[in-house]
Coordinates of C-alpha atoms in Angstrom, one line a residue:
Chain Z
M1 CA -0.1 0.1 -0.1
L2 CA 3.1 2.0 0.3
Y3 CA 2.4 4.6 -2.5
Y4 CA -1.3 5.2 -2.4
P5 CA -2.8 8.6 -1.4
E6 CA -4.8 7.9 1.9
P7 CA -8.2 8.1 0.4
L8 CA -7.4 5.5 -2.1
A9 CA -5.6 2.9 0.4
R10 CA -8.6 3.7 2.5
V11 CA -11.3 2.6 -0.3
I12 CA -9.0 -0.5 -1.3
S13 CA -9.0 -1.7 2.3
E14 CA -12.9 -1.2 2.7
L15 CA -13.7 -3.1 -0.7
Q16 CA -11.2 -6.0 0.4
K17 CA -13.7 -6.4 3.4
L18 CA -16.4 -7.9 0.9
P19 CA -16.6 -11.8 0.0
T20 CA -14.8 -12.5 -3.6
I21 CA -12.9 -9.3 -3.6
G22 CA -9.1 -9.8 -2.9
P23 CA -6.3 -6.8 -3.2
K24 CA -6.2 -7.0 -6.7
T25 CA -9.6 -6.5 -7.2
A26 CA -10.1 -4.1 -4.9
Q27 CA -7.1 -2.1 -6.4
R28 CA -8.6 -2.6 -9.8
L29 CA -12.0 -1.5 -8.6
A30 CA -10.8 1.4 -6.8
F31 CA -8.9 3.0 -10.1
F32 CA -12.2 2.1 -11.8
L33 CA -14.2 4.4 -9.4
L34 CA -11.6 6.8 -9.6
R35 CA -12.4 7.2 -13.4
M36 CA -16.3 6.5 -13.4
P37 CA -18.1 10.0 -13.9
E38 CA -19.4 11.4 -10.5
S39 CA -23.0 10.8 -11.2
E40 CA -22.3 7.1 -11.4
T41 CA -20.4 6.7 -8.3
T42 CA -22.9 8.8 -6.7
K43 CA -25.7 6.1 -7.8
L44 CA -23.8 3.6 -6.7
V45 CA -23.2 4.9 -2.9
Q46 CA -26.7 5.7 -2.8
A47 CA -27.9 2.3 -3.9
I48 CA -25.8 0.8 -0.8
S49 CA -26.9 3.3 1.6
D50 CA -30.4 2.5 0.5
V51 CA -29.9 -1.4 1.1
K52 CA -29.3 -0.6 4.5
T53 CA -32.0 2.0 5.0
L54 CA -35.1 0.8 3.1
L55 CA -34.6 -3.0 3.3
S56 CA -35.3 -5.0 6.2
Y57 CA -36.6 -8.6 7.0
C58 CA -40.1 -9.7 7.0
D59 CA -41.8 -10.0 10.5
I60 CA -43.4 -13.3 9.4
C61 CA -41.2 -15.3 7.2
G62 CA -37.8 -13.2 7.0
N63 CA -37.8 -12.6 3.4
I64 CA -35.9 -9.5 2.3
T65 CA -38.4 -6.7 2.0
D66 CA -39.1 -3.2 1.9
R67 CA -42.6 -3.7 3.5
S68 CA -43.6 -6.2 6.6
P69 CA -45.4 -8.3 6.0
C70 CA -43.6 -9.1 2.7
Y71 CA -45.5 -9.7 -1.0
I72 CA -45.3 -13.5 -0.5
C73 CA -46.9 -13.6 3.1
T74 CA -49.8 -11.0 1.8
D75 CA -50.4 -13.1 -1.5
P76 CA -53.9 -14.6 -1.4
E77 CA -52.8 -16.8 -4.5
R78 CA -50.2 -18.8 -2.6
D79 CA -50.8 -22.0 -1.0
L80 CA -51.2 -21.0 2.6
Q81 CA -51.1 -24.6 4.2
T82 CA -47.3 -25.1 3.1
I83 CA -44.1 -23.5 5.0
C84 CA -40.7 -24.1 3.5
V85 CA -38.0 -23.9 6.1
I86 CA -34.8 -22.5 4.9
E87 CA -31.7 -21.2 6.3
D88 CA -31.5 -18.0 4.9
P89 CA -33.6 -15.2 2.7
D90 CA -30.9 -15.8 0.1
D91 CA -32.3 -19.5 -0.2
L92 CA -35.9 -18.1 -0.6
L93 CA -35.0 -16.3 -3.9
A94 CA -33.3 -19.6 -5.1
I95 CA -36.3 -21.4 -4.7
E96 CA -38.6 -18.7 -6.0
R97 CA -36.7 -18.9 -9.0
T98 CA -37.3 -22.2 -9.8
K99 CA -41.1 -20.9 -10.2
E100 CA -42.1 -24.5 -8.8
Y101 CA -42.7 -23.6 -5.1
N102 CA -46.4 -21.9 -4.4
G103 CA -46.3 -22.0 -0.6
L104 CA -45.0 -20.0 2.1
Y105 CA -41.8 -19.5 3.8
H106 CA -39.9 -19.3 6.9
A107 CA -36.1 -18.4 7.3
L108 CA -34.5 -19.5 10.6
M109 CA -31.9 -16.8 10.0
G110 CA -28.8 -19.5 10.5
V111 CA -28.5 -23.0 11.4
L112 CA -27.9 -24.8 14.6
S113 CA -24.2 -25.3 15.4
P114 CA -23.3 -25.9 18.8
L115 CA -19.4 -25.3 18.1
D116 CA -20.4 -21.6 17.3
G117 CA -22.6 -21.2 20.2
V118 CA -25.8 -21.1 17.9
G119 CA -28.7 -22.9 19.6
P120 CA -32.3 -23.3 19.3
N121 CA -33.0 -19.9 21.0
D122 CA -30.9 -18.2 18.3
L123 CA -32.9 -19.0 15.6
R124 CA -36.4 -18.1 14.5
I125 CA -37.4 -21.5 15.8
D126 CA -40.2 -20.3 18.4
P127 CA -41.9 -18.1 15.6
L128 CA -41.8 -21.3 13.6
F129 CA -44.0 -23.0 15.9
E130 CA -46.3 -20.2 16.7
R131 CA -47.2 -19.9 13.0
I132 CA -47.7 -23.6 12.8
R133 CA -49.7 -23.5 15.8
N134 CA -51.6 -20.5 14.7
E135 CA -52.2 -20.9 10.9
N136 CA -53.8 -23.9 9.1
I137 CA -50.4 -25.6 8.1
K138 CA -50.4 -29.3 6.7
E139 CA -47.0 -29.6 5.4
V140 CA -43.7 -28.3 6.4
I141 CA -40.5 -28.9 3.9
L142 CA -37.4 -28.8 5.3
A143 CA -35.1 -27.2 3.1
T144 CA -31.9 -26.6 5.0
N145 CA -28.6 -27.1 3.4
Y146 CA -26.9 -30.4 3.0
T147 CA -24.5 -29.6 5.5
T148 CA -23.8 -31.0 9.1
E149 CA -25.2 -28.1 10.6
G150 CA -28.0 -28.2 8.1
Q151 CA -28.9 -31.7 8.6
A152 CA -28.8 -31.4 12.3
T153 CA -31.0 -28.5 12.2
A154 CA -33.6 -30.5 10.1
L155 CA -33.5 -33.4 12.6
Y156 CA -34.1 -31.3 15.4
L157 CA -36.9 -29.9 13.8
T158 CA -38.6 -33.2 12.5
K159 CA -38.3 -34.4 16.2
R160 CA -39.9 -31.5 17.6
L161 CA -42.8 -31.7 15.0
E162 CA -43.3 -35.0 14.8
N163 CA -46.4 -34.9 17.1
A164 CA -47.9 -32.0 15.8
G165 CA -50.0 -33.9 13.0
I166 CA -48.5 -32.2 10.0
V167 CA -46.8 -33.7 6.9
I168 CA -42.8 -33.3 7.3
T169 CA -40.7 -33.6 4.2
R170 CA -37.3 -32.8 3.2
I171 CA -36.1 -31.7 0.0
A172 CA -34.4 -34.5 -1.9
Y173 CA -30.8 -34.4 -2.5
G174 CA -29.1 -36.4 -5.8
I175 CA -27.4 -35.6 -8.8
P176 CA -27.6 -32.2 -10.3
V177 CA -29.6 -31.8 -13.4
G178 CA -26.9 -32.1 -16.1
G179 CA -24.4 -33.4 -14.0
D180 CA -21.9 -36.2 -15.2
L181 CA -21.8 -39.5 -12.6
E182 CA -18.1 -39.7 -13.1
Y183 CA -17.6 -36.2 -11.6
I184 CA -20.0 -36.5 -8.8
D185 CA -18.6 -36.7 -5.5
E186 CA -19.3 -40.2 -3.8
V187 CA -21.6 -38.9 -0.9
T188 CA -23.8 -37.4 -3.4
L189 CA -24.1 -40.3 -5.3
A190 CA -24.8 -42.4 -2.3
K191 CA -27.7 -40.0 -1.6
A192 CA -28.9 -40.3 -5.3
L193 CA -28.8 -44.4 -5.0
E194 CA -30.7 -44.0 -1.6
G195 CA -33.3 -42.0 -2.5
R196 CA -34.0 -44.0 -5.9
R197 CA -37.6 -43.9 -7.4
R198 CA -39.7 -46.6 -9.4
V199 CA -40.0 -45.1 -12.9
Chain G
M1 CA -34.2 -9.9 -11.1
L2 CA -38.0 -10.8 -10.6
Y3 CA -38.2 -11.4 -6.8
Y4 CA -36.0 -8.7 -5.4
P5 CA -37.2 -5.2 -3.8
E6 CA -36.2 -2.3 -5.5
P7 CA -33.6 -1.3 -3.5
L8 CA -31.9 -4.6 -3.8
A9 CA -32.6 -4.9 -7.4
R10 CA -30.9 -1.7 -7.6
V11 CA -27.5 -2.2 -5.9
I12 CA -27.4 -5.6 -7.6
S13 CA -27.5 -3.5 -10.9
E14 CA -25.3 -0.8 -9.8
L15 CA -22.6 -3.1 -8.5
Q16 CA -22.6 -5.2 -11.9
K17 CA -21.4 -1.9 -13.4
L18 CA -18.0 -2.3 -11.8
P19 CA -15.6 -4.6 -13.5
T20 CA -14.9 -8.5 -12.4
I21 CA -18.2 -8.3 -10.9
G22 CA -21.0 -10.4 -12.7
P23 CA -24.4 -11.2 -11.9
K24 CA -23.3 -13.7 -9.4
T25 CA -21.0 -11.9 -7.5
A26 CA -23.2 -8.7 -7.2
Q27 CA -26.0 -10.7 -5.5
R28 CA -23.5 -12.3 -3.2
L29 CA -22.1 -8.9 -2.6
A30 CA -25.6 -7.3 -2.1
F31 CA -26.6 -9.7 0.3
F32 CA -23.4 -9.2 2.3
L33 CA -24.3 -5.4 2.0
L34 CA -27.7 -6.6 3.7
R35 CA -26.2 -8.3 6.6
M36 CA -22.9 -5.9 7.2
P37 CA -23.3 -3.8 10.5
E38 CA -24.4 -0.1 9.3
S39 CA -21.3 1.1 10.5
E40 CA -19.0 -0.8 8.0
T41 CA -21.5 0.2 5.3
T42 CA -21.0 3.9 6.4
K43 CA -17.2 3.3 6.2
L44 CA -17.7 1.8 2.6
V45 CA -20.0 4.3 1.3
Q46 CA -17.6 7.1 2.7
A47 CA -14.5 6.0 1.2
I48 CA -16.0 5.6 -2.1
S49 CA -17.2 9.0 -2.1
D50 CA -13.8 10.3 -0.7
V51 CA -12.1 8.6 -3.6
K52 CA -14.3 11.1 -6.0
T53 CA -14.0 14.4 -3.7
L54 CA -10.6 14.0 -2.2
L55 CA -8.5 12.5 -5.1
S56 CA -7.6 13.8 -8.6
Y57 CA -4.3 14.0 -10.9
C58 CA -1.3 15.8 -10.5
D59 CA -1.3 18.6 -12.8
I60 CA 2.4 17.8 -13.8
C61 CA 2.6 14.1 -14.1
G62 CA -1.0 13.0 -14.0
N63 CA -0.3 10.7 -10.8
I64 CA -3.2 10.0 -8.5
T65 CA -2.7 12.4 -5.6
D66 CA -4.5 14.2 -2.8
R67 CA -2.3 17.3 -3.4
S68 CA -1.0 18.9 -6.7
P69 CA 2.2 18.9 -7.7
C70 CA 2.2 15.3 -6.2
Y71 CA 4.8 13.5 -3.8
I72 CA 6.9 12.4 -6.7
C73 CA 6.9 16.0 -8.2
T74 CA 8.0 17.4 -5.7
D75 CA 10.7 14.9 -4.2
P76 CA 14.0 16.5 -4.2
E77 CA 15.7 13.0 -3.8
R78 CA 14.3 11.9 -7.3
D79 CA 16.5 11.9 -10.6
L80 CA 14.8 15.3 -12.2
Q81 CA 16.5 14.4 -15.6
T82 CA 14.4 11.3 -16.3
I83 CA 10.9 11.1 -17.6
C84 CA 8.8 7.7 -17.9
V85 CA 6.1 7.8 -19.9
I86 CA 3.1 5.7 -19.1
E87 CA -0.4 5.3 -20.4
D88 CA -2.5 5.8 -17.0
P89 CA -1.7 6.5 -13.4
D90 CA -2.1 2.7 -12.5
D91 CA 1.2 1.7 -14.6
L92 CA 3.4 4.5 -12.3
L93 CA 1.8 2.8 -9.1
A94 CA 3.2 -0.7 -11.0
I95 CA 6.5 0.7 -11.5
E96 CA 6.7 2.4 -7.9
R97 CA 6.5 -0.9 -6.6
T98 CA 9.6 -2.2 -8.2
K99 CA 11.3 0.3 -6.3
E100 CA 14.0 0.2 -9.2
Y101 CA 13.1 3.5 -10.7
N102 CA 13.6 7.0 -9.1
G103 CA 13.0 9.3 -11.9
L104 CA 9.6 11.2 -12.8
Y105 CA 6.5 9.9 -14.5
H106 CA 4.4 11.4 -17.2
A107 CA 0.9 9.8 -17.5
L108 CA -0.5 10.3 -21.0
M109 CA -4.0 9.2 -20.0
G110 CA -4.5 7.0 -22.6
V111 CA -3.1 6.0 -25.8
L112 CA -3.2 6.6 -29.6
S113 CA -6.3 5.0 -31.1
P114 CA -7.4 6.3 -34.2
L115 CA -10.2 3.7 -34.5
D116 CA -11.5 5.1 -31.2
G117 CA -11.1 8.8 -32.0
V118 CA -8.3 9.2 -29.9
G119 CA -5.5 11.6 -31.6
P120 CA -2.5 13.3 -30.0
N121 CA -4.8 16.2 -28.9
D122 CA -7.0 13.8 -26.7
L123 CA -3.5 12.9 -24.9
R124 CA -1.5 14.8 -22.3
I125 CA 1.2 15.0 -25.2
D126 CA 1.7 18.7 -25.5
P127 CA 2.3 19.1 -21.6
L128 CA 4.8 16.5 -22.3
F129 CA 6.7 18.2 -24.9
E130 CA 6.5 21.3 -22.7
R131 CA 8.0 19.7 -19.8
I132 CA 11.0 18.4 -22.0
R133 CA 11.2 22.0 -23.4
N134 CA 11.3 23.8 -20.0
E135 CA 12.9 21.0 -17.6
N136 CA 16.5 19.5 -17.6
I137 CA 15.4 16.1 -19.2
K138 CA 18.1 14.0 -20.5
E139 CA 16.0 10.7 -21.0
V140 CA 12.6 9.7 -21.8
I141 CA 11.7 6.1 -21.1
L142 CA 8.5 5.1 -23.1
A143 CA 6.6 2.4 -21.2
T144 CA 3.6 2.3 -23.0
N145 CA 1.8 -1.3 -23.2
Y146 CA 3.1 -3.7 -25.7
T147 CA -0.2 -3.4 -27.7
T148 CA -1.1 -2.2 -31.0
E149 CA -1.8 1.1 -29.9
G150 CA 0.8 1.3 -27.0
Q151 CA 3.4 0.5 -29.6
A152 CA 1.7 3.2 -31.8
T153 CA 1.9 5.8 -29.3
A154 CA 5.5 4.8 -28.6
L155 CA 6.5 5.2 -32.5
Y156 CA 4.8 8.7 -32.6
L157 CA 6.5 10.0 -29.6
T158 CA 9.8 8.6 -30.6
K159 CA 9.4 10.3 -34.2
R160 CA 8.6 13.6 -32.3
L161 CA 11.2 13.5 -30.3
E162 CA 14.3 12.3 -32.5
N163 CA 15.7 15.7 -32.8
A164 CA 15.1 17.1 -29.3
G165 CA 18.8 15.9 -28.2
I166 CA 17.4 13.5 -25.7
V167 CA 18.0 9.4 -25.3
I168 CA 14.6 7.9 -26.1
T169 CA 14.4 4.3 -24.8
R170 CA 11.7 1.5 -24.6
I171 CA 11.5 -0.5 -21.9
A172 CA 12.5 -4.5 -22.6
Y173 CA 9.6 -7.0 -23.7
G174 CA 10.4 -10.7 -23.2
I175 CA 9.8 -13.9 -21.1
P176 CA 8.5 -12.8 -17.5
V177 CA 10.2 -13.9 -14.8
G178 CA 9.8 -17.6 -13.7
G179 CA 8.0 -18.0 -17.3
D180 CA 8.3 -21.2 -18.8
L181 CA 9.3 -21.3 -22.3
E182 CA 6.7 -23.8 -23.6
Y183 CA 4.0 -22.0 -22.1
I184 CA 5.0 -18.3 -23.5
D185 CA 3.0 -17.1 -26.8
E186 CA 5.1 -16.9 -30.1
V187 CA 5.1 -13.1 -30.3
T188 CA 6.4 -12.8 -26.9
L189 CA 9.3 -15.3 -27.7
A190 CA 10.2 -13.7 -30.4
K191 CA 10.7 -10.6 -28.9
A192 CA 12.8 -11.8 -26.5
L193 CA 15.1 -13.7 -29.2
E194 CA 15.0 -10.3 -31.0
G195 CA 16.2 -8.4 -27.7
R196 CA 18.7 -11.1 -26.7
R197 CA 22.0 -9.6 -24.9
R198 CA 25.6 -10.9 -24.6
V199 CA 26.4 -12.4 -21.3

């Protein structure tokens, strides 16, 4: 950082705090910002600020939204008897993009992770049970990730829900569409075999 | 972008205007910004704004600086008889990092590019000749890039400087240090052969 004037060194250091941005990219971005028309940087700065001031999480499902309840929770066209439980709001957007799901969501805002000190009370688990009690829910789809923590969280929820008289499902794991058996890791392949269905 | 609230869609679109940031990275950065503490995003936003308001180009050499003339042009320890001509201020920083050069610089702020409508009057070429006339310059090092435009610019400057009574040099092109002959493109290899020296 030796020869950078302070404002340049500072923007490079701030940019490096973002994911996927290393020292080289941060430097390249900094020079680009320097050359950008001021009207463009103003728009960028405004957009970053607005993300913090205009957006929050839906009080019901945890979706990222500019109003609460969000557009999904208030949509009368959606299936109000199904809740898909996800780790983070990002996962909601991924599922929405498939256009295959028309139910409600519930973001836990994390996963159970005893090593990191994250227990059931640190997640939005109580609000989930409250919704299940108060709304007319028939099915809970557990769509946490296929990681140790995601699996443990799904297991924990399954145990607590088993006497609630609702259908509990877990999304399927297997070979990704377009995936080549030769290059799939063995754990995924084992899951794909285990989850095989009659054709 | 279908399911994004407007501020989120906007920051993703603004981030995508930056180099190296595609749609996936922009989305990832946007979610990261959303989760970042507000104190951190404030620092980022301030740093980006400061780059535009606090920095400019040195009136003499074109270096990126928070005061003009810059710290290089005002450094009495530097060799005031040598000017290294570069395309952009970024190149200055690259050369400074080598710690091998102690002379002055002159950034042209671009290269001659007739196809893009960039002629000598669009670059800082007249100020270069003015410096050569008024300062006691003994050597001009042409360090434009090894591209068609960079070469044309070096050739143009060489022609205009040939009767100025100063030494004109071009930086060397060849095999990068650590480069493996097998993987070097043939143009670079040809240049390396052409530029061979007695050992």
